[in-house]
CSV table of C-alpha atoms and ligand atoms in Angstrom, one decimal:
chain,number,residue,atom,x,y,z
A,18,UNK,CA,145.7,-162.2,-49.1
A,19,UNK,CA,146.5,-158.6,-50.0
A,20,UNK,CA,146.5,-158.2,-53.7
A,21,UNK,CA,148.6,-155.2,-54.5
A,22,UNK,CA,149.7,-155.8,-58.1
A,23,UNK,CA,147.9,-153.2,-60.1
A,24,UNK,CA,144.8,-154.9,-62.9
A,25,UNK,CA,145.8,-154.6,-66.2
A,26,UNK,CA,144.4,-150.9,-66.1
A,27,UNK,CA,147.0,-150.1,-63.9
A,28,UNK,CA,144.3,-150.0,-61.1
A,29,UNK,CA,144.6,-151.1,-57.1
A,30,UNK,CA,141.3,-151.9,-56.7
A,31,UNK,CA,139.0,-148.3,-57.2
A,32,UNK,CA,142.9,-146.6,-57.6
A,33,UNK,CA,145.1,-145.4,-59.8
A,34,UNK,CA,144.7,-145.4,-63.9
A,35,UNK,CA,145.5,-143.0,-66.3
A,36,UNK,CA,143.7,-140.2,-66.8
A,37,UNK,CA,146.0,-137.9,-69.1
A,38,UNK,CA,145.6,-136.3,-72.6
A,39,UNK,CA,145.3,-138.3,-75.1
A,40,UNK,CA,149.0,-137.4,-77.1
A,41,UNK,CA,150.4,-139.0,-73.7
A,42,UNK,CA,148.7,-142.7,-73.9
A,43,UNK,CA,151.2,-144.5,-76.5
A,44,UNK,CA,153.8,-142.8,-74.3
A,45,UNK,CA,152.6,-144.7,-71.3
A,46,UNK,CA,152.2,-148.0,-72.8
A,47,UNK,CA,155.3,-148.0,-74.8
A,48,UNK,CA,156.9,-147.0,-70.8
A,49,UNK,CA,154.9,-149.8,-69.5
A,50,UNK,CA,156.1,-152.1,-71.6
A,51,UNK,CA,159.8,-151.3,-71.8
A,52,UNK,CA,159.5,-151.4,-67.8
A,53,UNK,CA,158.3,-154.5,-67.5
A,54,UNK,CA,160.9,-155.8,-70.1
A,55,UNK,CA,163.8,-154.1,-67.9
A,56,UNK,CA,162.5,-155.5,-64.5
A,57,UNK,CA,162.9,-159.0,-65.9
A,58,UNK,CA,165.8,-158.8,-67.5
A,59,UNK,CA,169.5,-160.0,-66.4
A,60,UNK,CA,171.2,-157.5,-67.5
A,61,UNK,CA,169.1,-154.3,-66.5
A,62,UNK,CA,168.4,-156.1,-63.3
A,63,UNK,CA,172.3,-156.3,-62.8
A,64,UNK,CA,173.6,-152.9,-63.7
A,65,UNK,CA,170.8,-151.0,-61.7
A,66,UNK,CA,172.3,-153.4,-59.1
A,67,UNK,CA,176.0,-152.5,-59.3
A,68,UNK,CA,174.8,-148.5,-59.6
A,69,UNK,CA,172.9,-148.9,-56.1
A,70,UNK,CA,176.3,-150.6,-55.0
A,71,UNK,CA,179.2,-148.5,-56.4
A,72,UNK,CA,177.3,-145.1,-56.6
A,73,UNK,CA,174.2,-144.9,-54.0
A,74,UNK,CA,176.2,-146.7,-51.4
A,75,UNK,CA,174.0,-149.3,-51.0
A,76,UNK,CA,173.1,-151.8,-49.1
A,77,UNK,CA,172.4,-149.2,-46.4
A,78,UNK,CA,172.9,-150.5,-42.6
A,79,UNK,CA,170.2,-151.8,-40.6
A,80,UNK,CA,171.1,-149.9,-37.5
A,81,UNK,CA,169.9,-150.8,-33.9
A,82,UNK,CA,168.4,-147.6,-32.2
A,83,UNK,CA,169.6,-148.9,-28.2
A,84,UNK,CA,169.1,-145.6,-26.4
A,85,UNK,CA,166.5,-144.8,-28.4
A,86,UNK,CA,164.4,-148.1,-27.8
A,87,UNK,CA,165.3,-147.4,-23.7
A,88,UNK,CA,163.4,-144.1,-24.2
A,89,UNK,CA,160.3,-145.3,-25.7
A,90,UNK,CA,159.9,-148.7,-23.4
A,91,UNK,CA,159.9,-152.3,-23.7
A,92,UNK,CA,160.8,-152.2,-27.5
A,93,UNK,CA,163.6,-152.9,-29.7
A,94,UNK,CA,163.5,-150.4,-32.8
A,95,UNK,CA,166.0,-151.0,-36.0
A,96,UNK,CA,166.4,-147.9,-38.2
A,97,UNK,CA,167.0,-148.6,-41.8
A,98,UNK,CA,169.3,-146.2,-42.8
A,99,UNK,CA,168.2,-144.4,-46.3
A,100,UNK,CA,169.7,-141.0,-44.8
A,101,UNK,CA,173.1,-142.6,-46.1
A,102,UNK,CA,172.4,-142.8,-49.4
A,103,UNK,CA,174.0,-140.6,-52.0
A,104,UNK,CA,172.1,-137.0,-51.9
A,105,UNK,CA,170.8,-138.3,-48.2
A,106,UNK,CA,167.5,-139.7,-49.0
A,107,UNK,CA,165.7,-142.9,-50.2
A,108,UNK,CA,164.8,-140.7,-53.9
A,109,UNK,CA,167.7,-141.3,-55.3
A,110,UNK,CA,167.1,-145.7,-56.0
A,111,UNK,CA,164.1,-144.2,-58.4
A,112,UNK,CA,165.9,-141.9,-60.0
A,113,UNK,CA,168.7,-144.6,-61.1
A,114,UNK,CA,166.2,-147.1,-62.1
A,115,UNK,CA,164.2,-144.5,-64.2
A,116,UNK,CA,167.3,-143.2,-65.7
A,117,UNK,CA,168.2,-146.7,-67.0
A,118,UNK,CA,164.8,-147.0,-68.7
A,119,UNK,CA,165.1,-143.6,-70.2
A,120,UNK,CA,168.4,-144.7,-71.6
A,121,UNK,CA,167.2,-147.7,-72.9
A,122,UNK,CA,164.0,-145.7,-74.5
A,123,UNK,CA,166.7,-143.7,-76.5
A,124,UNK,CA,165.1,-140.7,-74.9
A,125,UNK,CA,167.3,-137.4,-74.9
A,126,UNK,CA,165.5,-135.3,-72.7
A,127,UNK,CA,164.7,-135.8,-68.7
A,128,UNK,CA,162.1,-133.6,-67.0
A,129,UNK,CA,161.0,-134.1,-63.6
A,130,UNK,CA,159.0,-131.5,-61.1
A,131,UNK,CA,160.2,-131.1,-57.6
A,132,UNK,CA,158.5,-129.3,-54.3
A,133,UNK,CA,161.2,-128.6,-51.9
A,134,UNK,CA,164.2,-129.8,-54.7
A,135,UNK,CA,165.1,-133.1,-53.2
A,136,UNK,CA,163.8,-135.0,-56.3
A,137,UNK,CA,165.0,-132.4,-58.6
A,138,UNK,CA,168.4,-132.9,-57.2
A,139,UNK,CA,168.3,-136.8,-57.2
A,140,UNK,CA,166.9,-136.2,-60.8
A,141,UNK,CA,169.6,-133.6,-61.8
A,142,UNK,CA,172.4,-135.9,-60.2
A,143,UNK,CA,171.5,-139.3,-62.6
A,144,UNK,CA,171.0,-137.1,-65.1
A,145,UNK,CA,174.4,-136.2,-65.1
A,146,UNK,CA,175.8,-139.8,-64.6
A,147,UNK,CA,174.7,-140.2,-67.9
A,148,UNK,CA,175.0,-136.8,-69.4
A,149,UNK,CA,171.5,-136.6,-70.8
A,150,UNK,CA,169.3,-133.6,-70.7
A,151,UNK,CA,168.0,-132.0,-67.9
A,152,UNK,CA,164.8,-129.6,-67.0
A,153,UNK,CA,163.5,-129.1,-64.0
A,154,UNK,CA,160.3,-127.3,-63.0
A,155,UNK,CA,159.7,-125.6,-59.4
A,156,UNK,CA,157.4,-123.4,-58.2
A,157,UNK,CA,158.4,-119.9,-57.8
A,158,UNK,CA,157.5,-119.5,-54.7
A,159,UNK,CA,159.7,-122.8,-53.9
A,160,UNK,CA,162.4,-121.7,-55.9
A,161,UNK,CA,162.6,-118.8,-53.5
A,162,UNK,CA,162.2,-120.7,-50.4
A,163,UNK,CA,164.9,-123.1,-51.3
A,164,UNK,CA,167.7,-121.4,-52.8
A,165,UNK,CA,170.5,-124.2,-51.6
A,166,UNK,CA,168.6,-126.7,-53.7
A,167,UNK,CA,168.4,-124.9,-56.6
A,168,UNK,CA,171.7,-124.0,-56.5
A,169,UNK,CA,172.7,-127.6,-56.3
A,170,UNK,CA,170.4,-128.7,-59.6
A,171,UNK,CA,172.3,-125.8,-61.3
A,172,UNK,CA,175.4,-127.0,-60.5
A,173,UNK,CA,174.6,-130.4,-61.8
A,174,UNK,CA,174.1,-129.0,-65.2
A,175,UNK,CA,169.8,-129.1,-64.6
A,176,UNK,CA,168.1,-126.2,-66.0
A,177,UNK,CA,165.6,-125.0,-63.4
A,178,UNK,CA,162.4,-123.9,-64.7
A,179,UNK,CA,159.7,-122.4,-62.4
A,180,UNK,CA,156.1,-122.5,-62.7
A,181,UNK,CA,154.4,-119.3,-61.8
A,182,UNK,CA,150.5,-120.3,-62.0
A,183,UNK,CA,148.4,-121.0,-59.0
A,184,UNK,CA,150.0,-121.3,-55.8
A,185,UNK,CA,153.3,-121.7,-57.6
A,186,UNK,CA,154.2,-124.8,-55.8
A,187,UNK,CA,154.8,-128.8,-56.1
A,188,UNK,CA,151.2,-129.0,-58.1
A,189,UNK,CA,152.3,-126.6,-60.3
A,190,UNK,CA,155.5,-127.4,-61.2
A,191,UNK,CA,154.1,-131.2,-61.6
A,192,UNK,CA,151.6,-129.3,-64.2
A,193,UNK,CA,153.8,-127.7,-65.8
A,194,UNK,CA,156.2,-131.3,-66.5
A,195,UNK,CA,153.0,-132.9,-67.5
A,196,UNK,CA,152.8,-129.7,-69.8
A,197,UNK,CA,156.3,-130.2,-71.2
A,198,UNK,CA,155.6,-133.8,-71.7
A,199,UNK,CA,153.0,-133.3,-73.7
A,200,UNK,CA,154.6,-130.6,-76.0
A,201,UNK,CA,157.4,-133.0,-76.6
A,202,UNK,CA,156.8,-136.9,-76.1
A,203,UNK,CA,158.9,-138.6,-78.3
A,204,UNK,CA,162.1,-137.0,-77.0
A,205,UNK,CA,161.4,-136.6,-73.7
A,206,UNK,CA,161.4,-139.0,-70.1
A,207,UNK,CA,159.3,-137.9,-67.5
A,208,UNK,CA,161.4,-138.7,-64.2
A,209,UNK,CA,158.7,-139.0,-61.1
A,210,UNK,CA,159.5,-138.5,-57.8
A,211,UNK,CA,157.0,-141.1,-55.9
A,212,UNK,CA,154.6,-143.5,-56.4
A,213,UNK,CA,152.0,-141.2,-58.1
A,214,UNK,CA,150.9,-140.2,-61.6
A,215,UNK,CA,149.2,-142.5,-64.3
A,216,UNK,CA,150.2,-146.1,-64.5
A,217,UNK,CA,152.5,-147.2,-64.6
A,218,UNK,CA,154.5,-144.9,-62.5
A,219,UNK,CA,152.8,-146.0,-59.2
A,220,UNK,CA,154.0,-149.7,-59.6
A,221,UNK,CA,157.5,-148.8,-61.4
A,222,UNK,CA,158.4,-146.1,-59.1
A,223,UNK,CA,157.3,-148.9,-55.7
A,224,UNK,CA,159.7,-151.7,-57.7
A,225,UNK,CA,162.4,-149.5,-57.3
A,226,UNK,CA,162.1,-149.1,-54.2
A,227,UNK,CA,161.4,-152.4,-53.1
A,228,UNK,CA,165.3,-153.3,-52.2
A,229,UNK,CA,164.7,-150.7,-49.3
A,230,UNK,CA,162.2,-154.1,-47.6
A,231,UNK,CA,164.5,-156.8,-49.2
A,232,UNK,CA,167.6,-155.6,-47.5
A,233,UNK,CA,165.4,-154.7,-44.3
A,234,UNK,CA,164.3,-158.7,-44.5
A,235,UNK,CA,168.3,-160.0,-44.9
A,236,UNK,CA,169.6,-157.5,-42.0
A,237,UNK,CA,166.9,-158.7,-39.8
A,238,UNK,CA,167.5,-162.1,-39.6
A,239,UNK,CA,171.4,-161.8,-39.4
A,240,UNK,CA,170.4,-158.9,-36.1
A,241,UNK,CA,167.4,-160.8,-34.8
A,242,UNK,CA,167.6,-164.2,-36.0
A,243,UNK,CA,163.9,-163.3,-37.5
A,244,UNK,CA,162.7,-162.6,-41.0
A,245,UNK,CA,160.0,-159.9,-39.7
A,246,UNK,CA,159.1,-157.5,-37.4
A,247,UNK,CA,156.2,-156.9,-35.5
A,248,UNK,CA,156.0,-153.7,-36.9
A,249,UNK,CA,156.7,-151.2,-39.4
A,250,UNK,CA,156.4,-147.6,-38.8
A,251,UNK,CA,157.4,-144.9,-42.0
A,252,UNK,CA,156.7,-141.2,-43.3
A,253,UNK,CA,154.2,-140.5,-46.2
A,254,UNK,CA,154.1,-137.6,-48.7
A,255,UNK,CA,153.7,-139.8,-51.8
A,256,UNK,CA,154.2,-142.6,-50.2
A,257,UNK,CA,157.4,-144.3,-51.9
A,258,UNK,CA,159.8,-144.6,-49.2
A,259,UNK,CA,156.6,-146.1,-47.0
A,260,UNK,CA,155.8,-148.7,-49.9
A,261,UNK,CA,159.4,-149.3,-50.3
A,262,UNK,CA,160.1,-150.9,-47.0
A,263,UNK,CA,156.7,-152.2,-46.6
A,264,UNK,CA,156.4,-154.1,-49.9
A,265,UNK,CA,158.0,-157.2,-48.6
A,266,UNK,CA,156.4,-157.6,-46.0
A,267,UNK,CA,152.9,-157.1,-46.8
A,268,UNK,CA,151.8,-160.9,-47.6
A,269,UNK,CA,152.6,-161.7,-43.8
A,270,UNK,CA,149.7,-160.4,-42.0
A,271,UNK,CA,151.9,-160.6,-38.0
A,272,UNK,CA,153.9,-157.6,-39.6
A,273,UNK,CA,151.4,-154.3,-38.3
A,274,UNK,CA,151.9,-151.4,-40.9
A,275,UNK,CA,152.1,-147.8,-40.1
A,276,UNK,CA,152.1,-144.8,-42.4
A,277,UNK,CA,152.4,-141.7,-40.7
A,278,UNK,CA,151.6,-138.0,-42.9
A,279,UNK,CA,151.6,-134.7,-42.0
A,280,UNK,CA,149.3,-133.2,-39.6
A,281,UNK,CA,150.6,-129.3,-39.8
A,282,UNK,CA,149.4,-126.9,-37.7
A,283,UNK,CA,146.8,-129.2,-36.6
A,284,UNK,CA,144.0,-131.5,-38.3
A,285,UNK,CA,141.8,-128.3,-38.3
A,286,UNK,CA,144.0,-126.1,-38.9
A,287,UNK,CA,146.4,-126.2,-42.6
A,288,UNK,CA,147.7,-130.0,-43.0
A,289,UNK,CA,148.6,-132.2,-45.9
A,290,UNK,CA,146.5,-135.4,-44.0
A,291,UNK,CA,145.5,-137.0,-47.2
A,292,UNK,CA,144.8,-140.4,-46.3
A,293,UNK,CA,143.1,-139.3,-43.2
A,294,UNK,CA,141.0,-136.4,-44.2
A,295,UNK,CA,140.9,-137.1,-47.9
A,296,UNK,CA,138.1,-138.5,-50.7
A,297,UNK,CA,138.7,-139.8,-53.6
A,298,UNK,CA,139.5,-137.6,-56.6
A,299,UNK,CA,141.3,-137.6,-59.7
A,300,UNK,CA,145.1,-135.3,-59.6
A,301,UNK,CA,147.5,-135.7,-61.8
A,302,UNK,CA,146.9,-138.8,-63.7
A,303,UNK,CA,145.5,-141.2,-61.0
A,304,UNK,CA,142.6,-141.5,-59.1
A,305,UNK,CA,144.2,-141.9,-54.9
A,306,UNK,CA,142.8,-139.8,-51.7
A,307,UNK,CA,143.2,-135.9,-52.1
A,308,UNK,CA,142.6,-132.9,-50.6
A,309,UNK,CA,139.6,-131.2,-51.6
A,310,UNK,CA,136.8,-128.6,-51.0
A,311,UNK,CA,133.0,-129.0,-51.3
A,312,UNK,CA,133.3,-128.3,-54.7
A,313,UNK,CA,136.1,-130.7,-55.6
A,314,UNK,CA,138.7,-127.9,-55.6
A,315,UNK,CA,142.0,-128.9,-54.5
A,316,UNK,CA,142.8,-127.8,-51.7
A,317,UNK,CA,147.0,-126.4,-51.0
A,318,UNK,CA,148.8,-129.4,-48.6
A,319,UNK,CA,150.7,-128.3,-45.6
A,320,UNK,CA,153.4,-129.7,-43.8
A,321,UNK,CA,156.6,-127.8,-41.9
A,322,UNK,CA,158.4,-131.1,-44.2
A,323,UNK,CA,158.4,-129.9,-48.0
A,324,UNK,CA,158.2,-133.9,-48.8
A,325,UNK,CA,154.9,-133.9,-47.1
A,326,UNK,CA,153.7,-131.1,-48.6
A,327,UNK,CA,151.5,-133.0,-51.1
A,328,UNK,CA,147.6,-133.1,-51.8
A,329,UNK,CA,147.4,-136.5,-52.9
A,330,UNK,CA,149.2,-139.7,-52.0
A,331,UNK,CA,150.1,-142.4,-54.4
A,332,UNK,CA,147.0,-145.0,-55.4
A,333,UNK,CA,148.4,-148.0,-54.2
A,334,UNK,CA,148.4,-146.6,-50.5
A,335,UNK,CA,144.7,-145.2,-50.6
A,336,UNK,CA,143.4,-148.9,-51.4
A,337,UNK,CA,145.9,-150.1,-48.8
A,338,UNK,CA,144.0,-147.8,-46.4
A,339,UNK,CA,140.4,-149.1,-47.4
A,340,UNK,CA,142.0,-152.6,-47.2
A,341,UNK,CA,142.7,-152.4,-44.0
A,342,UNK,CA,146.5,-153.7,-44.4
A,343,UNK,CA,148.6,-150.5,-43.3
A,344,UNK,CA,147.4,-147.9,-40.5
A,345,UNK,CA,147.8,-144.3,-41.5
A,346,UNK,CA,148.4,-142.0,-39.0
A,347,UNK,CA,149.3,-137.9,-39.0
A,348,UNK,CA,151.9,-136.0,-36.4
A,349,UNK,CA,151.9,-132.5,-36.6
A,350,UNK,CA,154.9,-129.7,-37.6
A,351,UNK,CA,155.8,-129.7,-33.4
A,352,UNK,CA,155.7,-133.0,-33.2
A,353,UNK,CA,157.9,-133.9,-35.8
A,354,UNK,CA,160.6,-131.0,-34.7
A,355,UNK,CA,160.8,-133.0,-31.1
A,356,UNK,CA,161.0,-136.1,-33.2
A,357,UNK,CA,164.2,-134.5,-34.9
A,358,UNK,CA,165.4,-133.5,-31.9
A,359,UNK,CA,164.5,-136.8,-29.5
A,360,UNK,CA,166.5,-138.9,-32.9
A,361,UNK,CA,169.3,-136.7,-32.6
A,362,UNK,CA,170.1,-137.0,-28.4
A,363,UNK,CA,169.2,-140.6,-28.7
A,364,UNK,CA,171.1,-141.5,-31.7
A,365,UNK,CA,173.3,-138.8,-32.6
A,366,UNK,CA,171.0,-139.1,-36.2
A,367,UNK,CA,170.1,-135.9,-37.1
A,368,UNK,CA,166.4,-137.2,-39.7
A,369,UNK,CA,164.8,-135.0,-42.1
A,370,UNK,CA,161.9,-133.6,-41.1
A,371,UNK,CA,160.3,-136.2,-43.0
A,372,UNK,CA,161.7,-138.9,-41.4
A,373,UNK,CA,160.8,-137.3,-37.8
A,374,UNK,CA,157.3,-137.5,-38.3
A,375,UNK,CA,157.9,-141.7,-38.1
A,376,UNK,CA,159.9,-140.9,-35.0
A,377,UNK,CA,157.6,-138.9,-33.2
A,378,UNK,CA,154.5,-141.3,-34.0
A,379,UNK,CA,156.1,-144.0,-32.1
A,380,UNK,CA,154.9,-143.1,-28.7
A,381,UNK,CA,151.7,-143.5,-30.3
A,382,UNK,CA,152.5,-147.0,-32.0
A,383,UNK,CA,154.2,-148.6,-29.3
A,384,UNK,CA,151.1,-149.2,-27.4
A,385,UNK,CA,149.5,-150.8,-30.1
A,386,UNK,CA,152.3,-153.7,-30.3
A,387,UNK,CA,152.3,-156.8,-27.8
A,388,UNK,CA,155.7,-155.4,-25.5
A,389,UNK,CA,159.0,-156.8,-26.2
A,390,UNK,CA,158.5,-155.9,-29.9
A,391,UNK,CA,161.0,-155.3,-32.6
A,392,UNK,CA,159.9,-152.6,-34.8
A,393,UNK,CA,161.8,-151.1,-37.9
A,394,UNK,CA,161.2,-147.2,-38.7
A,395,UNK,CA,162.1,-146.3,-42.4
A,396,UNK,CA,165.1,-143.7,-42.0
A,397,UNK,CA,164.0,-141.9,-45.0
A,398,UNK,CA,166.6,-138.8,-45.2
A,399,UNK,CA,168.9,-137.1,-43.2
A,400,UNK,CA,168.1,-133.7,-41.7
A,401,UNK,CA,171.0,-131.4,-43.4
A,402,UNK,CA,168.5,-129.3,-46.0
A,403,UNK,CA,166.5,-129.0,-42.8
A,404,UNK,CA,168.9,-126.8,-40.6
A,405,UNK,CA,167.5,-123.8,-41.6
A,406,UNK,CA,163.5,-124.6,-40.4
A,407,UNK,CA,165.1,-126.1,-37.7
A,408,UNK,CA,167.0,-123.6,-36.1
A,409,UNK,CA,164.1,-120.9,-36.9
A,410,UNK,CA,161.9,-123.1,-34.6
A,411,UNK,CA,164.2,-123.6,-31.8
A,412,UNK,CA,164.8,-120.2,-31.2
B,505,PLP,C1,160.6,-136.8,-50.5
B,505,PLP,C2,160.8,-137.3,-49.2
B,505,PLP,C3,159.8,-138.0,-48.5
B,505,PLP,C4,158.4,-138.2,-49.0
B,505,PLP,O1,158.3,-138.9,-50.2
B,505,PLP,P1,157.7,-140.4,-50.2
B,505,PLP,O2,157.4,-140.6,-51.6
B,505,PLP,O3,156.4,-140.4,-49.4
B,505,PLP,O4,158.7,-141.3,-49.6
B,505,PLP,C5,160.1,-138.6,-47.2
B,505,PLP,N1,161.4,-138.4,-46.7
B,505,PLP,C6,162.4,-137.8,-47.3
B,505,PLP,C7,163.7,-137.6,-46.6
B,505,PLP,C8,162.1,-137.2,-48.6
B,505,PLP,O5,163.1,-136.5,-49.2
C-alpha cells in the first residue's frame, strides 16, 4: 500500500526534509511538535472545526456538473466546490489551521510570502480574526501586476513588503520570509501557503486540507450511493488543494489520480511543468521536482495562472509521481482559458484559472476511465481575480 506519512525526517521516500539555516531547526521541531499535539487534540480539533463552519463556510457543496458531463461524454463529473469558500479558494482552511497553532505558540508576529496575493490575502484575513501581526512579502514585479490584491492585504491591516532581488517574484518573496524568519524566530510564525518548505510544513499544511477529501467521501455516498470515484482529476502549483482532496482516497487503489500543472506557452516553450520536466533538487527547505538548468540553476516557472507559477511542487507529490499512485499531467495557458470559458457556459461557474487547467484536462482523462464513470474535479477557486487576464485574452 501507499505509504505517504513522512519518516521521522520528515521525508516521503527520497523527498522533503529540512534543509534551512541552522537558527531555524529548534523552530521547526518545537512547530512539529506543537502540530502534532494540536492535530490530536479535542479541543484544537473542535474550534478549527467550528471556524471552517461559521467563518469559511464550510462544508462546501458537492455539486453535480449535468451539462457539463453531457459535453465531455458518457461520464458523470461532481465538482467540489472550494470556489465558495471565504476569499474564493481552497487557501484559506490552511491559513485557519496555522493561525490556531501560531496562537497557541504565543507567537506575535505572522509572515507569509505570496505570488499572485491569494495566500497573502487568506493570510492577511486570519490574521486579522485574531488581530495578530501581519507582514507580507511580494515581489515587486507582482506587487505591480496585481494591484487589487494588494490593495486588499492593506485593507486587512497586512503590511506588504516587496522583495526586489532576482526576478522579483513568488521565489523571492518566499526568500525574503525565510529571511525574516531567520532574523526573528522566537516572535515570529511563518504562515505557508502549500504543501512545500522544510518539514513539517508539507504534512501540516496537507492535514489541513484533508477535510476537502473527507467531505468529498460523505457527499458522495449521500449523491451516488458510493464511497469513491473512479477518478480524481485536480490543479497543481504546490500541490495542496490536489493532496487535499486526494488524501482520502489514496489507500484505495480503483480511485485513478490526476494532477494536472501548467504547461504555459507550451512544453518547449516557458512553463512551470515541474513534475513533468523536473529533477530532483533542493528549493526552499525541501528536496521535491524543480525546475532547473544544466548547472542546477533555477529556472523562472510560467503559467498564465499566478498559482501555478511555481518552480517546485510540494515533496509529498514528487514521490507520489515516482510511486506511480497519482498521474500528473500539464495543459497549457489556451487550454486552461477554454477550460474557463467551457466551465462557465456549462455550469454558469466562472473557475480560476487555476482550477481550469483540471477542466480542460478532462477531455484528456476521460478516455483513460472505463465509460459510465463518476469522476470528481477539485473546484479549487473561483475566477473573479482572474477577469482581468481573461478579458485581455478574449479580445
Ligand atoms: C493557489 C491556488 C492554487 C495552487 O495551489 P496548490 O497549493 O497547488 O493548491 C490552485 N487554485 C487556486 C484557486 C489557487 O488560489
Amino acid at each position: 500500500m501507499t505509504q505517504t506519512v513522512p519518516d521521522e525526517r520528515g521525508r516521503f521516500g527520497p523527498y522533503g526534509g529540512a534543509f534551512v539555516p541552522e537558527i531555524l531547526v529548534p523552530e521547526l521541531i518545537a512547530l512539529e511538535k506543537a502540530f502534532r499535539t494540536a492535530w490530536t487534540s479535542k479541543t484544537f480539533r473542535a474550534e478549527c472545526t467550528a471556524l471552517l463552519h461559521t467563518y469559511v463556510g464550510r462544508p462546501t457543496p458537492l455539486t453535480f456538473a449535468e451539462r457539463l458531463s453531457g459535453r465531455l461524454g458518457d461520464i458523470r463529473i461532481y465538482l467540489k466546490r472550494e470556489d465558495l469558500c471565504h476569499t474564493g479558494a481552497h487557501k484559506i482552511n490552511n491559513t485557519i489551521g496555522q493561525i490556531l497553532l501560531a496562537r497557541d505558540m504565543g507567537k506575535t508576529r505572522i509572515i507569509a510570502e505570496t505570488g499572485a496575493g491569494q495566500h497573502g490575502v487568506a493570510t492577511a484575513t486570519v490574521a486579522a480574526r485574531f488581530g495578530l501581526r501581519c507582514i507580507v512579502y511580494m515581489g515587486a514585479v507582482d506587487i505591480r501586476r496585481q494591484a487589487l490584491n494588494v490593495a486588499r492585504m492593506k485593507l486587512l491591516g497586512a503590511e506588504v513588503r516587496a522583495a526586489t532581488s532576482g526576478s522579483q517574484t513568488l521565489k523571492d518573496a518566499t526568500n525574503e520570509a525565510i529571511r525574516d524568519w531567520v532574523s526573528h524566530p522566537r516572535d515570529t510564525f511563518y504562515i505557508i501557503g502549500s504543501v512545500v518548505g522544510p518539514h513539517p510544513y508539507p504534512m501540516m499544511v496537507r492535514n489541513f486540507h484533508r477535510i476537502i477529501g473527507e467531505e468529498t467521501r460523505t457527499q458522495l455516498i449521500q449523491a451516488t450511493g458510493r464511497s469513491a470515484p473512479e477518478a480524481l482529476v485536480a490543479c497543481v502549483g504546490g500541490g495542496s488543494n490536489a493532496i487535499g482532496i486526494f488524501y482520502s482516497f489514496i489507500d484505495n487503489p480503483a480511485v485513478r489520480l490526476f494532477g494536472v500543472e501548467a504547461a504555459g506557452e507550451g512544453l518547449n516553450a516557458r512553463h512551470a511543468a515541474t513534475l513533468s520536466l523536473g529533477r530532483p533538487g533542493v528549493l526552499h527547505g525541501a528536496m521535491s521536482y524543480l525546475l532547473q538548468d544544466a548547472q542546477g540553476q533555477v529556472e523562472l516557472a510560467h503559467s498564465i495562472s499566478a498559482g501555478l507559477d511555481y518552480p517546485g511542487v510540494g515533496p509529498e507529490h514528487a514521490w507520489l509521481k515516482d510511486l506511480g499512485r497519482v498521474h500528473y499531467l500539464s495543459v497549457t495557458d489556451q487550454e486552461a482559458l477554454e477550460g474557463v470559458r467551457m466551465l462557465s457556459e456549462t455550469e454558469g461557474i466562472i473557475p480560476a484559472l487555476e482550477t481550469a487547467h483540471a477542466i480542460a484536462a478532462l477531455e484528456r482523462i476521460i478516455p483513460r476511465v472505463a465509460p459510465g464513470g463518476t469522476f470528481v474535479v477539485n473546484c479549487s477557486g473561483r475566477g473573479d481575480k482572474d477577469m482581468d487576464t481573461i478579458m485581455a485574452h478574449a479580445a
